[in-house]
GROMACS .gro file of C-alpha atoms in nm:
model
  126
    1UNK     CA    1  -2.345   7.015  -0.973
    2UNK     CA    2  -2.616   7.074  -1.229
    3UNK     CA    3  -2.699   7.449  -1.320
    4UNK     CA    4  -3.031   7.564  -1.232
    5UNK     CA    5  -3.215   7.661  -1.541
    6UNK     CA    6  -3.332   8.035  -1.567
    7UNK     CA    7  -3.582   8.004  -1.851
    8UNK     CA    8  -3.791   7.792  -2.070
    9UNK     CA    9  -3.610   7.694  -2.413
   10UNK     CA   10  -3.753   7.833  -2.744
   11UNK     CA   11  -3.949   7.495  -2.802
   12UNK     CA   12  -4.130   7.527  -2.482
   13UNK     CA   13  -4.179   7.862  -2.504
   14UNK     CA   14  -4.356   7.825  -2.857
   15UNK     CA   15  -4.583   7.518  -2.714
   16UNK     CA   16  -4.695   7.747  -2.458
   17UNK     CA   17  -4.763   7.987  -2.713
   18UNK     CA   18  -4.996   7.773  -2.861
   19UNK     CA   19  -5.164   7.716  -2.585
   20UNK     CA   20  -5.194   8.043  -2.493
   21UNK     CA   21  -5.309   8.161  -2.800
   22UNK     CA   22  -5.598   7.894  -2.802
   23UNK     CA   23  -5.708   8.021  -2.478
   24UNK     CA   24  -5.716   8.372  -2.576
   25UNK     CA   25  -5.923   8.266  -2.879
   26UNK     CA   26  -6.197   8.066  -2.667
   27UNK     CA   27  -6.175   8.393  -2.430
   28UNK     CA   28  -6.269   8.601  -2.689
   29UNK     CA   29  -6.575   8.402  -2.844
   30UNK     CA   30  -6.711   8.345  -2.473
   31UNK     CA   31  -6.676   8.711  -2.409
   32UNK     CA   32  -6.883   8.788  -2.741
   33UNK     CA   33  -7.151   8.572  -2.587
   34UNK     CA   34  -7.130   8.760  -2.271
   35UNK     CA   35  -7.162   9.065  -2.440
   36UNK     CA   36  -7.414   8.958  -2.679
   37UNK     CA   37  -7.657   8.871  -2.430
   38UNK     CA   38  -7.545   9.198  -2.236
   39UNK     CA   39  -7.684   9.408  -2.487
   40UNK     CA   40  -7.992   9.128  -2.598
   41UNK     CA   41  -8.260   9.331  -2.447
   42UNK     CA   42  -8.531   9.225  -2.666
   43UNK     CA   43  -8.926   9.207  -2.573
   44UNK     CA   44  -9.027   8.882  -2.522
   45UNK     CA   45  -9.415   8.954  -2.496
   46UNK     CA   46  -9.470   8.999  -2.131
   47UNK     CA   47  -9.628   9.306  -2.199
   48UNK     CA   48  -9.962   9.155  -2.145
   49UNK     CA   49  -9.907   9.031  -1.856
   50UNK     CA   50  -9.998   9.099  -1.482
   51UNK     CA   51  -9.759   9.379  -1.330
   52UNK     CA   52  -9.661   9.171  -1.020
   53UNK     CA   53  -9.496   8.895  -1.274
   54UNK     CA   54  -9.342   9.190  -1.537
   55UNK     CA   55  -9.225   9.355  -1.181
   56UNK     CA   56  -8.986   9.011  -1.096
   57UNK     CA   57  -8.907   8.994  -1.401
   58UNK     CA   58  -8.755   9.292  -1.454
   59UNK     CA   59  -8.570   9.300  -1.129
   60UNK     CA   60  -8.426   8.877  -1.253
   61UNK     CA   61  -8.365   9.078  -1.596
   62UNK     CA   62  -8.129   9.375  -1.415
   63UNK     CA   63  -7.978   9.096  -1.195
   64UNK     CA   64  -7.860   8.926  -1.508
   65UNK     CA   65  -7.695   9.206  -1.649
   66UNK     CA   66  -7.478   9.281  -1.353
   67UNK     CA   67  -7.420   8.908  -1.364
   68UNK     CA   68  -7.318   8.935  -1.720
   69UNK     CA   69  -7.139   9.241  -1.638
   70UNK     CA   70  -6.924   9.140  -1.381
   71UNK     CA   71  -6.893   8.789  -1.626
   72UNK     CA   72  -6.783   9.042  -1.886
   73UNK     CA   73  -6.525   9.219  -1.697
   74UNK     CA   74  -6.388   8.883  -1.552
   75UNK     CA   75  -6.314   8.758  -1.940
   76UNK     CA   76  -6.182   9.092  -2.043
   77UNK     CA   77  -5.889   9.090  -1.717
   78UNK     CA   78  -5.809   8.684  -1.820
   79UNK     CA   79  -5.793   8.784  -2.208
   80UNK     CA   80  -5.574   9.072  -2.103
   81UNK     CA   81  -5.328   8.854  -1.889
   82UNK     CA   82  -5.345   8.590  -2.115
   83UNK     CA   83  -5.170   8.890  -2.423
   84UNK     CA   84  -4.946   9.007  -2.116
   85UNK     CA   85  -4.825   8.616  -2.144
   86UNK     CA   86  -4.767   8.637  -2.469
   87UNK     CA   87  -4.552   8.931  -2.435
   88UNK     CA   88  -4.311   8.748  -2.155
   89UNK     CA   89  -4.305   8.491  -2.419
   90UNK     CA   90  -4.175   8.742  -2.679
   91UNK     CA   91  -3.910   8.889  -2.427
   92UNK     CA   92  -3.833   8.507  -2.311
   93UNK     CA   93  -3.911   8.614  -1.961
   94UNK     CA   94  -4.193   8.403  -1.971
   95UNK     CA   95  -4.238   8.132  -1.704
   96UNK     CA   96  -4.012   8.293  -1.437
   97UNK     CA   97  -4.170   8.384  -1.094
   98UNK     CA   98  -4.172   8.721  -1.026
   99UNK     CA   99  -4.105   8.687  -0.648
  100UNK     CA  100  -3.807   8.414  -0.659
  101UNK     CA  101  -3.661   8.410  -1.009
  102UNK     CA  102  -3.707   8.046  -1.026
  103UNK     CA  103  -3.923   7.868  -1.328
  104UNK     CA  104  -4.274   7.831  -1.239
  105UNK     CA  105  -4.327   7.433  -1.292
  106UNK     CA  106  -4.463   7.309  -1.654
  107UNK     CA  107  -4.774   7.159  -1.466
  108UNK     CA  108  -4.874   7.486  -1.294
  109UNK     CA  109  -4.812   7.669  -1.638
  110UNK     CA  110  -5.052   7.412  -1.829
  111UNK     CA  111  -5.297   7.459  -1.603
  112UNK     CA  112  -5.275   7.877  -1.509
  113UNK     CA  113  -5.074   7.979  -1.870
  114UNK     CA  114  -5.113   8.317  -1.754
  115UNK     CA  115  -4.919   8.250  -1.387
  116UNK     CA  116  -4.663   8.499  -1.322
  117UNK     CA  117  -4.609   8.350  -0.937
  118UNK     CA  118  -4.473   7.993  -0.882
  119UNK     CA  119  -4.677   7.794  -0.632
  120UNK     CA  120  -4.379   7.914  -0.338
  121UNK     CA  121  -4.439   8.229  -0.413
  122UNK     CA  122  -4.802   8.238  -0.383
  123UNK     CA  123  -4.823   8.119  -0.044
  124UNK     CA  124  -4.537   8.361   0.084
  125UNK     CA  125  -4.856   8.602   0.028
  126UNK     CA  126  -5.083   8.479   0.264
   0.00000   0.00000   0.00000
């Protein structure tokens, strides 16, 4: 009877390392862009122009920022469980549901690096 394996070897773990740590670098530009335009508050020149159109535009303008906002905060929680990922890596925990102890399959890890619940586990919740 073949042993259930209870973690990832050292070569996966270090390809999904990789990947990880692309991720969290692609994270990190797309959150300066989000904050970049967050704090972009220049004048474009509607100050000549009729208060009805400056008064919409103002409203799309604080719109956008919550937008960019909530955009912002989004990045900063994936970034953040992206570096907790990195950390299971480190302790070789990673890849192990937290609910059943089994692996979490390779597919599901390629495509959510940061999962921390297999697929099983996941719909136990609902």
């Amino acid at each position: 009877m073949a042993e259930e394996r209870v973690r990832y070897s050292d070569a996966d773990l270090q390809e999904f390392k990789k990947i990880i740590q692309d991720k969290i670098a692609k994270a990190e530009k797309d959150l300066a862009l989000i904050n970049e335009s967050f704090i972009n508050d220049q004048n474009n020149g509607t100050d000549d122009t009729s208060p009805t159109f400056k008064a919409f535009e103002e409203g799309a303008e604080t719109l956008s920022k919550e937008q960019n906002s909530i955009l912002a905060g989004r990045q900063e929680k994936f970034i953040r469980d992206l570096k907790h990922a990195l950390i299971r890596i480190e302790n070789k925990t990673y890849g192990v549901c937290r609910v059943t102890g089994k692996l979490i399959p390779k597919e599901r890890l390629m495509a959510v690096p940061h999962a921390t619940l297999s697929i099983e586990a996941k719909n136990m919740q609902r």
